[in-house]
């Protein structure tokens, strides 16, 4: 992050930290709504306009498993600031320790797990399928690590398994230029996010998981190369 951006965000940090403490015992929908408000405030304070496409594609009466590319540290902020439904994330355990962001992630129901242990992966699968079956939307970054650019990394094996287990509808998400928030020398300030058309279990349930993951990867990658203003749903 640029030094000027950090200085802009600095006044928000104490209030956001205090809010995260106050909200931790509130009902889940209230915690999620407050996190979404903080995400919008952060982008506004930093001065990064976010072009949002495809929100009309998101079913409001179904449980959604969002599948997104992963470009930068603040990718969840873009999602929270733009998604018309509440959503939590599936994230590596190390992120739970991030100052302020880690507490907010816990507040909204994010599943943190140890990717390097069998027990951690089993926990992730059980908890994610439980949340989806309970009607809670989740988002996963199947690359597992930031691409830091426009070329996506391969998807991790098993990233789509929670959707298969819960028979959840999948919505592909494409983040554009989100990596500029991590760069100190990038002068661009335009961010984009596109929500693709929903894919119900009836369409992908019989597909091989590896084959379907390749298809989703291609769909998301194809939209990265389009400028935020030109992208469509």
Short mmCIF file of C-alpha atoms in Angstrom, two decimals:
data_model
loop_
_atom_site.label_atom_id
_atom_site.label_comp_id
_atom_site.label_asym_id
_atom_site.label_seq_id
_atom_site.Cartn_x
_atom_site.Cartn_y
_atom_site.Cartn_z
CA UNK A 1 0.00 0.00 0.00
CA UNK A 2 1.19 3.50 -0.80
CA UNK A 3 2.28 5.61 2.16
CA UNK A 4 -0.31 8.25 1.26
CA UNK A 5 -3.05 5.61 1.24
CA UNK A 6 -1.94 4.28 4.62
CA UNK A 7 -2.05 7.78 6.09
CA UNK A 8 -5.56 8.25 4.69
CA UNK A 9 -6.75 5.00 6.26
CA UNK A 10 -5.00 5.56 9.60
CA UNK A 11 -7.82 7.60 11.21
CA UNK A 12 -10.28 4.75 10.48
CA UNK A 13 -8.26 2.08 12.29
CA UNK A 14 -9.05 2.90 15.95
CA UNK A 15 -12.77 3.27 15.25
CA UNK A 16 -12.85 0.07 13.20
CA UNK A 17 -11.00 -1.83 15.95
CA UNK A 18 -13.42 -0.56 18.62
CA UNK A 19 -16.39 -1.39 16.39
CA UNK A 20 -15.08 -4.94 15.87
CA UNK A 21 -15.03 -5.42 19.67
CA UNK A 22 -18.52 -3.99 20.13
CA UNK A 23 -19.99 -6.06 17.31
CA UNK A 24 -18.52 -9.45 18.21
CA UNK A 25 -21.51 -10.43 20.37
CA UNK A 26 -24.19 -8.96 18.13
CA UNK A 27 -26.41 -11.11 15.85
CA UNK A 28 -24.58 -12.37 12.76
CA UNK A 29 -26.56 -10.32 10.20
CA UNK A 30 -25.79 -7.14 12.15
CA UNK A 31 -22.08 -7.98 12.29
CA UNK A 32 -22.05 -8.67 8.56
CA UNK A 33 -23.85 -5.43 7.74
CA UNK A 34 -21.41 -3.43 9.86
CA UNK A 35 -18.42 -5.06 8.16
CA UNK A 36 -19.88 -4.16 4.78
CA UNK A 37 -20.24 -0.54 5.88
CA UNK A 38 -16.60 -0.43 7.01
CA UNK A 39 -15.48 -1.90 3.68
CA UNK A 40 -17.31 0.82 1.75
CA UNK A 41 -15.90 3.49 4.06
CA UNK A 42 -12.35 2.24 3.55
CA UNK A 43 -12.54 2.33 -0.24
CA UNK A 44 -14.14 5.76 -0.15
CA UNK A 45 -11.48 7.08 2.22
CA UNK A 46 -8.66 5.70 0.09
CA UNK A 47 -10.21 7.19 -3.05
CA UNK A 48 -10.43 4.01 -5.14
CA UNK A 49 -13.58 3.91 -7.32
CA UNK A 50 -15.00 0.40 -7.64
CA UNK A 51 -16.85 -0.57 -10.81
CA UNK A 52 -19.36 -3.31 -9.98
CA UNK A 53 -20.95 -5.50 -12.64
CA UNK A 54 -23.39 -8.41 -12.56
CA UNK A 55 -25.05 -7.95 -9.16
CA UNK A 56 -28.33 -8.70 -10.90
CA UNK A 57 -27.00 -12.23 -11.50
CA UNK A 58 -26.90 -13.09 -7.79
CA UNK A 59 -29.98 -15.06 -6.64
CA UNK A 60 -31.41 -13.54 -3.49
CA UNK A 61 -33.31 -16.67 -2.47
CA UNK A 62 -30.54 -19.27 -2.76
CA UNK A 63 -27.41 -20.13 -0.80
CA UNK A 64 -24.37 -19.12 -2.84
CA UNK A 65 -20.85 -20.48 -3.00
CA UNK A 66 -18.84 -17.67 -4.55
CA UNK A 67 -15.63 -18.61 -6.37
CA UNK A 68 -13.19 -15.75 -6.95
CA UNK A 69 -9.70 -15.02 -8.21
CA UNK A 70 -7.28 -13.68 -5.62
CA UNK A 71 -5.15 -10.66 -6.56
CA UNK A 72 -4.38 -8.73 -3.38
CA UNK A 73 -4.52 -8.49 0.40
CA UNK A 74 -7.70 -6.40 0.43
CA UNK A 75 -9.75 -8.56 -1.96
CA UNK A 76 -12.35 -9.35 0.75
CA UNK A 77 -12.92 -5.59 1.17
CA UNK A 78 -13.99 -5.31 -2.47
CA UNK A 79 -16.39 -8.22 -2.05
CA UNK A 80 -17.94 -6.90 1.16
CA UNK A 81 -18.31 -3.42 -0.33
CA UNK A 82 -20.16 -4.67 -3.42
CA UNK A 83 -22.00 -7.93 -2.78
CA UNK A 84 -25.79 -7.51 -2.38
CA UNK A 85 -26.00 -10.51 -0.02
CA UNK A 86 -24.11 -11.25 3.18
CA UNK A 87 -21.05 -13.45 2.67
CA UNK A 88 -18.26 -14.96 4.78
CA UNK A 89 -14.96 -16.36 3.55
CA UNK A 90 -12.91 -19.53 3.62
CA UNK A 91 -9.38 -18.50 4.55
CA UNK A 92 -6.05 -19.86 5.72
CA UNK A 93 -5.52 -19.89 9.48
CA UNK A 94 -2.69 -17.34 9.34
CA UNK A 95 -5.11 -14.60 8.24
CA UNK A 96 -7.02 -14.93 11.51
CA UNK A 97 -4.11 -13.17 13.24
CA UNK A 98 -4.22 -10.05 11.03
CA UNK A 99 -4.83 -6.90 13.12
CA UNK A 100 -8.44 -5.67 12.89
CA UNK A 101 -9.12 -7.59 9.65
CA UNK A 102 -8.77 -10.91 11.46
CA UNK A 103 -11.33 -9.96 14.09
CA UNK A 104 -13.78 -8.67 11.49
CA UNK A 105 -13.32 -11.91 9.53
CA UNK A 106 -14.28 -13.90 12.62
CA UNK A 107 -17.20 -11.55 13.28
CA UNK A 108 -18.80 -12.32 9.91
CA UNK A 109 -18.36 -16.09 10.21
CA UNK A 110 -15.20 -16.69 8.18
CA UNK A 111 -13.86 -20.26 8.30
CA UNK A 112 -10.14 -20.27 9.10
CA UNK A 113 -8.30 -23.56 8.67
CA UNK A 114 -4.84 -25.09 8.51
CA UNK A 115 -4.30 -25.90 4.85
CA UNK A 116 -1.24 -28.03 5.60
CA UNK A 117 -2.93 -30.61 7.80
CA UNK A 118 -5.49 -33.27 7.05
CA UNK A 119 -7.43 -32.31 10.16
CA UNK A 120 -7.57 -28.69 9.01
CA UNK A 121 -8.91 -29.59 5.60
CA UNK A 122 -11.50 -31.95 7.06
CA UNK A 123 -12.61 -29.17 9.41
CA UNK A 124 -12.94 -26.77 6.49
CA UNK A 125 -15.07 -29.20 4.49
CA UNK A 126 -17.35 -30.02 7.42
CA UNK A 127 -17.80 -26.43 8.56
CA UNK A 128 -18.27 -24.98 5.07
CA UNK A 129 -20.87 -27.57 4.10
CA UNK A 130 -22.61 -27.01 7.45
CA UNK A 131 -22.75 -23.25 6.88
CA UNK A 132 -23.97 -23.63 3.31
CA UNK A 133 -26.65 -26.09 4.38
CA UNK A 134 -27.69 -23.56 7.06
CA UNK A 135 -28.22 -20.89 4.42
CA UNK A 136 -24.99 -18.90 4.92
CA UNK A 137 -23.17 -17.74 1.78
CA UNK A 138 -19.44 -18.40 1.49
CA UNK A 139 -16.64 -17.24 -0.81
CA UNK A 140 -13.42 -19.07 -1.54
CA UNK A 141 -10.25 -18.00 -3.34
CA UNK A 142 -9.30 -21.35 -4.97
CA UNK A 143 -5.84 -20.13 -5.99
CA UNK A 144 -4.90 -20.23 -2.33
CA UNK A 145 -2.49 -17.33 -2.66
CA UNK A 146 -2.44 -13.90 -4.29
CA UNK A 147 -1.59 -13.78 -7.98
CA UNK A 148 -0.41 -10.16 -7.54
CA UNK A 149 -1.33 -9.55 -11.18
CA UNK A 150 -3.64 -10.42 -14.07
CA UNK A 151 -2.52 -14.04 -14.53
CA UNK A 152 -4.34 -16.43 -12.22
CA UNK A 153 -2.64 -19.26 -10.36
CA UNK A 154 -4.05 -22.81 -10.72
CA UNK A 155 -6.97 -23.69 -8.48
CA UNK A 156 -6.25 -25.79 -5.39
CA UNK A 157 -7.57 -29.32 -5.36
CA UNK A 158 -10.71 -29.61 -3.27
CA UNK A 159 -11.66 -25.93 -3.39
CA UNK A 160 -15.00 -26.73 -5.01
CA UNK A 161 -15.80 -29.73 -2.82
CA UNK A 162 -17.89 -27.73 -0.29
CA UNK A 163 -20.25 -26.71 -3.10
CA UNK A 164 -20.59 -30.32 -4.26
CA UNK A 165 -21.26 -31.54 -0.71
CA UNK A 166 -23.92 -28.91 -0.06
CA UNK A 167 -25.28 -28.87 -3.62
CA UNK A 168 -24.95 -25.09 -3.52
CA UNK A 169 -25.32 -22.68 -6.42
CA UNK A 170 -21.96 -21.33 -7.58
CA UNK A 171 -21.37 -17.73 -8.70
CA UNK A 172 -17.98 -16.98 -10.33
CA UNK A 173 -16.41 -13.68 -9.25
CA UNK A 174 -13.75 -11.74 -11.13
CA UNK A 175 -11.62 -9.12 -9.37
CA UNK A 176 -9.84 -6.60 -11.59
CA UNK A 177 -6.81 -4.51 -10.64
CA UNK A 178 -7.20 -5.40 -6.94
CA UNK A 179 -3.45 -5.95 -6.71
CA UNK A 180 -2.82 -2.20 -7.08
CA UNK A 181 -3.85 -1.79 -3.44
CA UNK A 182 -0.69 -3.71 -2.46
CA UNK A 183 1.66 -1.75 -4.71
CA UNK A 184 3.54 1.37 -3.69
CA UNK A 185 4.38 2.56 -7.21
CA UNK A 186 1.16 1.88 -9.15
CA UNK A 187 -0.62 5.10 -10.15
CA UNK A 188 -3.83 3.40 -11.29
CA UNK A 189 -6.79 3.76 -8.94
CA UNK A 190 -9.55 1.92 -10.81
CA UNK A 191 -10.86 -1.30 -9.31
CA UNK A 192 -13.43 -3.69 -10.73
CA UNK A 193 -15.49 -6.70 -9.68
CA UNK A 194 -17.81 -8.77 -11.84
CA UNK A 195 -20.34 -11.31 -10.59
CA UNK A 196 -21.02 -13.95 -13.22
CA UNK A 197 -24.16 -15.90 -13.93
CA UNK A 198 -25.12 -18.48 -11.30
CA UNK A 199 -24.36 -22.14 -11.94
CA UNK A 200 -26.82 -24.44 -10.13
CA UNK A 201 -25.82 -27.87 -8.86
CA UNK A 202 -28.04 -29.44 -11.54
CA UNK A 203 -25.59 -28.09 -14.15
CA UNK A 204 -22.27 -29.00 -12.55
CA UNK A 205 -23.11 -31.86 -10.16
CA UNK A 206 -22.31 -34.60 -12.68
CA UNK A 207 -19.13 -32.94 -13.92
CA UNK A 208 -15.72 -34.12 -12.82
CA UNK A 209 -14.46 -31.70 -10.15
CA UNK A 210 -11.12 -31.11 -11.84
CA UNK A 211 -12.80 -30.50 -15.19
CA UNK A 212 -15.32 -28.08 -13.70
CA UNK A 213 -12.57 -26.25 -11.80
CA UNK A 214 -10.74 -25.75 -15.11
CA UNK A 215 -13.91 -24.35 -16.68
CA UNK A 216 -14.46 -21.91 -13.80
CA UNK A 217 -10.82 -20.84 -13.93
CA UNK A 218 -11.19 -20.03 -17.64
CA UNK A 219 -14.42 -18.09 -17.09
CA UNK A 220 -12.91 -15.91 -14.37
CA UNK A 221 -9.59 -15.43 -16.20
CA UNK A 222 -11.36 -14.31 -19.39
CA UNK A 223 -12.91 -11.35 -17.57
CA UNK A 224 -9.72 -10.11 -15.94
CA UNK A 225 -8.35 -8.83 -19.23
CA UNK A 226 -11.39 -6.58 -19.80
CA UNK A 227 -11.23 -3.12 -18.24
CA UNK A 228 -13.66 -2.53 -15.34
CA UNK A 229 -15.69 -0.10 -17.45
CA UNK A 230 -16.05 -2.57 -20.33
CA UNK A 231 -16.67 -5.82 -18.48
CA UNK A 232 -20.12 -7.33 -18.57
CA UNK A 233 -21.85 -10.08 -16.68
#
